[in-house]
Amino acid sequence: DIQMTQSPSSLSASVGDRVTITCQASQDISNYLNWYQQKPGKAPKLLIYDASNLETGVPSRFSGSGSGTDFTFTISSLQPEDIATYYCQQYDNLPRTFGQGTKVEIK
Amino acid sequence: QVQLQESGPGLVKPSQTLSLTCTVSGGSISSGSYYWSWIRQPAGKGLEWIGRIYTSGSTNYNPSLKSRVTISVDTSKNQFSLKLSSVTAADTAVYYCAREVVVVPAAMDYYYYMDVWGKGTTVTVSS
């Protein structure tokens, strides 16, 4: 299985701050990476696919980059409604695997 | 738009079989290039992919669960189902069904992503 490692596991930032989450794959997965947002008690929601493509309807403050084994997810200006846990997920191979999640809180 | 809804018992006894159904509304389960997937999440933990089924009936399972998992599809009811046998407390989780899209924008390139999710259903394994 491809292991996905996110960092940090949690972070606290102020409204308006730039927030960055990293995701590292245990092997080269090209750009075959998605990012999801999960709010408490809710199902995950797709934000970014193919490492950098913004899903329709997702605010432009969210972005993704990277390829190979190292990927970055950025919120350019943190908003109160962005409080959630964020997961990366690879689709280079089966089984699909997710990072352990990064919990984002407001300072 | 397409919506998914999980249903099934919320409590299962140890050693028994967990059975869940995902009903697809707003579209046909047979149309398009989609895989129909199951993912679970123990309380306070991360997401674990269980497996998926294509509308042709072709399945893929997580090797960690493969000996206990069966995913099937009923196109006449627009539903797909999950069976997990010989459950233990470790199988207690929120179970989600999801649609995985396949996009082939160009030769030798593809995207897969889970764009529609059910709300999830909590299954507790306890006697």
CSV table of C-alpha atoms in Angstrom, one decimal:
chain,number,residue,atom,x,y,z
A,1,ASP,CA,0.0,0.0,0.0
A,2,ILE,CA,1.1,3.6,-0.6
A,3,GLN,CA,1.4,5.4,2.7
A,4,MET,CA,0.4,9.1,2.8
A,5,THR,CA,1.8,11.2,5.6
A,6,GLN,CA,0.4,14.6,6.3
A,7,SER,CA,1.9,17.4,8.5
A,8,PRO,CA,1.1,19.0,10.7
A,9,SER,CA,-1.6,16.8,12.4
A,10,SER,CA,-3.2,20.0,13.7
A,11,LEU,CA,-2.7,23.7,13.5
A,12,SER,CA,-4.2,26.9,14.9
A,13,ALA,CA,-4.3,30.1,12.8
A,14,SER,CA,-6.0,33.4,12.8
A,15,VAL,CA,-8.7,34.5,10.4
A,16,GLY,CA,-7.0,35.9,7.3
A,17,ASP,CA,-3.8,33.8,7.8
A,18,ARG,CA,-2.2,31.7,5.0
A,19,VAL,CA,-2.4,28.0,6.0
A,20,THR,CA,-0.3,25.3,4.4
A,21,ILE,CA,-0.5,21.6,4.8
A,22,THR,CA,1.9,19.1,3.4
A,23,CYS,CA,1.3,15.5,2.2
A,24,GLN,CA,4.1,13.1,1.4
A,25,ALA,CA,3.6,9.8,-0.4
A,26,SER,CA,5.7,6.7,0.3
A,27,GLN,CA,6.4,6.4,-3.5
A,28,ASP,CA,6.1,8.4,-6.6
A,29,ILE,CA,2.4,9.0,-7.4
A,30,SER,CA,2.9,11.5,-10.2
A,31,ASN,CA,0.1,14.1,-9.7
A,32,TYR,CA,-2.5,11.5,-8.7
A,33,LEU,CA,-3.6,13.2,-5.5
A,34,ASN,CA,-6.9,14.6,-4.2
A,35,TRP,CA,-7.7,16.8,-1.2
A,36,TYR,CA,-10.9,16.6,0.9
A,37,GLN,CA,-12.4,18.8,3.6
A,38,GLN,CA,-14.4,17.1,6.4
A,39,LYS,CA,-16.3,19.2,8.9
A,40,PRO,CA,-17.4,17.7,12.2
A,41,GLY,CA,-20.2,15.2,11.8
A,42,LYS,CA,-20.2,15.5,8.0
A,43,ALA,CA,-19.0,13.5,5.1
A,44,PRO,CA,-15.8,14.5,3.3
A,45,LYS,CA,-16.1,17.0,0.5
A,46,LEU,CA,-13.8,17.1,-2.5
A,47,LEU,CA,-11.8,20.3,-2.9
A,48,ILE,CA,-8.9,19.6,-5.2
A,49,TYR,CA,-8.3,16.8,-7.7
A,50,ASP,CA,-5.3,15.8,-9.7
A,51,ALA,CA,-3.1,17.7,-7.2
A,52,SER,CA,-4.0,21.2,-8.3
A,53,ASN,CA,-7.4,21.3,-10.0
A,54,LEU,CA,-10.1,23.1,-8.0
A,55,GLU,CA,-13.4,21.3,-7.9
A,56,THR,CA,-16.4,23.3,-9.3
A,57,GLY,CA,-17.9,25.6,-6.7
A,58,VAL,CA,-14.9,25.5,-4.3
A,59,PRO,CA,-13.6,28.9,-3.3
A,60,SER,CA,-10.4,30.1,-5.0
A,61,ARG,CA,-8.7,30.6,-1.7
A,62,PHE,CA,-8.1,26.8,-1.7
A,63,SER,CA,-5.2,25.6,-3.9
A,64,GLY,CA,-3.0,22.6,-4.3
A,65,SER,CA,0.4,21.9,-5.8
A,66,GLY,CA,3.1,19.3,-6.1
A,67,SER,CA,3.9,16.0,-7.9
A,68,GLY,CA,5.9,12.9,-7.3
A,69,THR,CA,6.0,12.4,-3.6
A,70,ASP,CA,5.6,15.9,-2.1
A,71,PHE,CA,2.3,17.9,-2.2
A,72,THR,CA,1.0,21.1,-0.6
A,73,PHE,CA,-2.5,22.3,0.2
A,74,THR,CA,-2.9,26.0,0.9
A,75,ILE,CA,-5.7,28.2,2.2
A,76,SER,CA,-4.7,31.7,1.1
A,77,SER,CA,-6.8,33.5,3.7
A,78,LEU,CA,-8.3,31.4,6.4
A,79,GLN,CA,-12.0,31.9,7.0
A,80,PRO,CA,-14.1,30.8,10.0
A,81,GLU,CA,-16.0,28.3,7.8
A,82,ASP,CA,-12.8,26.6,6.9
A,83,ILE,CA,-12.6,25.0,10.3
A,84,ALA,CA,-12.3,21.3,9.4
A,85,THR,CA,-10.0,18.3,9.0
A,86,TYR,CA,-8.3,18.1,5.7
A,87,TYR,CA,-7.2,14.8,4.1
A,88,CYS,CA,-5.0,14.0,1.1
A,89,GLN,CA,-5.8,10.8,-0.9
A,90,GLN,CA,-3.8,9.1,-3.6
A,91,TYR,CA,-5.3,7.4,-6.6
A,92,ASP,CA,-2.1,6.1,-8.2
A,93,ASN,CA,-2.8,2.6,-7.0
A,94,LEU,CA,-5.2,0.4,-5.1
A,95,PRO,CA,-6.1,0.4,-2.3
A,96,ARG,CA,-6.9,4.0,-2.2
A,97,THR,CA,-5.2,5.5,0.8
A,98,PHE,CA,-5.7,8.7,2.8
A,99,GLY,CA,-3.4,10.8,4.9
A,100,GLN,CA,-4.1,10.8,8.6
A,101,GLY,CA,-5.7,14.2,8.4
A,102,THR,CA,-4.8,17.8,9.5
A,103,LYS,CA,-7.2,19.5,11.9
A,104,VAL,CA,-7.4,23.2,11.3
A,105,GLU,CA,-8.7,25.5,14.1
A,106,ILE,CA,-9.1,29.2,14.6
A,107,LYS,CA,-6.7,30.9,17.0
B,1,GLN,CA,-27.8,16.1,-8.9
B,2,VAL,CA,-26.8,12.7,-7.7
B,3,GLN,CA,-27.3,11.9,-4.1
B,4,LEU,CA,-26.3,8.8,-2.0
B,5,GLN,CA,-27.9,7.5,1.1
B,6,GLU,CA,-26.6,4.7,3.3
B,7,SER,CA,-29.0,2.4,5.2
B,8,GLY,CA,-28.7,-0.6,7.4
B,9,PRO,CA,-28.6,-1.8,11.0
B,10,GLY,CA,-26.8,0.5,13.4
B,11,LEU,CA,-25.9,-2.4,15.8
B,12,VAL,CA,-24.3,-5.7,14.8
B,13,LYS,CA,-23.2,-8.5,17.1
B,14,PRO,CA,-19.6,-9.7,17.1
B,15,SER,CA,-18.9,-12.5,14.6
B,16,GLN,CA,-22.0,-11.6,12.6
B,17,THR,CA,-22.2,-10.0,9.2
B,18,LEU,CA,-22.6,-6.2,8.7
B,19,SER,CA,-24.8,-5.4,5.8
B,20,LEU,CA,-25.3,-1.9,4.4
B,21,THR,CA,-27.0,-0.5,1.3
B,22,CYS,CA,-26.3,2.7,-0.6
B,23,THR,CA,-29.2,4.1,-2.6
B,24,VAL,CA,-28.4,6.3,-5.5
B,25,SER,CA,-30.9,9.0,-6.4
B,26,GLY,CA,-30.9,11.7,-9.1
B,27,GLY,CA,-29.1,9.6,-11.6
B,28,SER,CA,-28.7,6.0,-12.9
B,29,ILE,CA,-26.1,3.8,-11.2
B,30,SER,CA,-25.5,2.3,-14.6
B,31,SER,CA,-24.6,5.5,-16.5
B,32,GLY,CA,-21.2,7.1,-16.9
B,33,SER,CA,-17.8,6.1,-15.9
B,34,TYR,CA,-18.2,5.6,-12.2
B,35,TYR,CA,-17.0,3.3,-9.4
B,36,TRP,CA,-19.3,3.0,-6.4
B,37,SER,CA,-17.2,2.9,-3.2
B,38,TRP,CA,-17.4,2.2,0.5
B,39,ILE,CA,-15.2,4.1,3.0
B,40,ARG,CA,-15.2,3.9,6.8
B,41,GLN,CA,-14.1,6.1,9.6
B,42,PRO,CA,-13.7,4.9,13.3
B,43,ALA,CA,-14.7,7.6,15.7
B,44,GLY,CA,-11.9,10.2,16.0
B,45,LYS,CA,-9.8,8.6,13.4
B,46,GLY,CA,-9.0,8.8,9.7
B,47,LEU,CA,-10.6,7.4,6.5
B,48,GLU,CA,-10.2,3.8,5.4
B,49,TRP,CA,-11.1,2.7,1.8
B,50,ILE,CA,-13.0,-0.6,1.9
B,51,GLY,CA,-13.6,-1.2,-1.8
B,52,ARG,CA,-15.5,-0.4,-4.9
B,53,ILE,CA,-17.6,-1.8,-7.7
B,54,TYR,CA,-18.0,-0.8,-11.3
B,55,THR,CA,-21.4,-1.0,-12.9
B,56,SER,CA,-20.1,-4.0,-14.9
B,57,GLY,CA,-19.9,-5.8,-11.5
B,58,SER,CA,-16.1,-5.7,-11.4
B,59,THR,CA,-14.9,-5.2,-7.8
B,60,ASN,CA,-11.7,-4.1,-6.0
B,61,TYR,CA,-11.2,-4.6,-2.3
B,62,ASN,CA,-8.7,-3.4,0.3
B,63,PRO,CA,-6.4,-6.3,0.9
B,64,SER,CA,-6.7,-5.7,4.7
B,65,LEU,CA,-10.4,-6.6,4.5
B,66,LYS,CA,-10.6,-8.6,1.3
B,67,SER,CA,-11.3,-12.0,3.0
B,68,ARG,CA,-14.4,-10.5,4.7
B,69,VAL,CA,-15.8,-8.0,2.2
B,70,THR,CA,-18.3,-8.4,-0.6
B,71,ILE,CA,-19.6,-5.4,-2.6
B,72,SER,CA,-22.5,-6.0,-5.0
B,73,VAL,CA,-24.7,-3.8,-7.2
B,74,ASP,CA,-28.4,-4.0,-8.0
B,75,THR,CA,-29.0,-1.9,-11.0
B,76,SER,CA,-32.8,-2.5,-10.9
B,77,LYS,CA,-33.0,-0.8,-7.5
B,78,ASN,CA,-30.2,1.7,-8.2
B,79,GLN,CA,-28.4,0.5,-5.2
B,80,PHE,CA,-25.1,-1.0,-4.2
B,81,SER,CA,-24.3,-2.9,-1.0
B,82,LEU,CA,-21.6,-3.8,1.4
B,83,LYS,CA,-21.3,-7.0,3.4
B,84,LEU,CA,-18.5,-7.4,6.0
B,85,SER,CA,-18.4,-10.8,7.7
B,86,SER,CA,-17.1,-11.9,11.1
B,87,VAL,CA,-17.1,-8.4,12.5
B,88,THR,CA,-15.4,-7.4,15.7
B,89,ALA,CA,-15.4,-4.2,17.8
B,90,ALA,CA,-12.6,-2.9,15.5
B,91,ASP,CA,-15.2,-2.7,12.7
B,92,THR,CA,-17.2,-0.1,14.7
B,93,ALA,CA,-17.2,3.1,12.5
B,94,VAL,CA,-19.1,5.5,10.4
B,95,TYR,CA,-19.6,3.9,7.0
B,96,TYR,CA,-19.8,6.1,3.9
B,97,CYS,CA,-20.7,5.3,0.4
B,98,ALA,CA,-19.2,7.4,-2.4
B,99,ARG,CA,-19.1,7.8,-6.1
B,100,GLU,CA,-15.6,7.7,-7.7
B,101,VAL,CA,-15.4,9.5,-11.0
B,102,VAL,CA,-13.1,8.4,-13.8
B,103,VAL,CA,-12.0,11.1,-16.2
B,104,VAL,CA,-9.6,10.5,-19.1
B,105,PRO,CA,-8.7,14.0,-20.4
B,106,ALA,CA,-6.0,12.7,-22.8
B,107,ALA,CA,-4.2,9.6,-23.8
B,108,MET,CA,-2.0,8.2,-20.9
B,109,ASP,CA,-3.6,10.5,-18.4
B,110,TYR,CA,-6.6,10.1,-16.0
B,111,TYR,CA,-8.2,11.5,-12.9
B,112,TYR,CA,-10.1,9.6,-10.3
B,113,TYR,CA,-11.8,11.4,-7.5
B,114,MET,CA,-14.7,10.8,-5.1
B,115,ASP,CA,-17.1,13.7,-5.8
B,116,VAL,CA,-20.3,12.5,-4.2
B,117,TRP,CA,-20.6,11.1,-0.7
B,118,GLY,CA,-23.5,9.8,1.4
B,119,LYS,CA,-24.0,11.4,4.8
B,120,GLY,CA,-22.6,8.3,6.5
B,121,THR,CA,-24.2,5.7,8.9
B,122,THR,CA,-22.8,4.7,12.2
B,123,VAL,CA,-22.4,1.0,12.8
B,124,THR,CA,-21.5,-0.3,16.3
B,125,VAL,CA,-20.3,-3.8,16.8
B,126,SER,CA,-21.4,-4.9,20.3
B,127,SER,CA,-23.1,-7.8,22.0
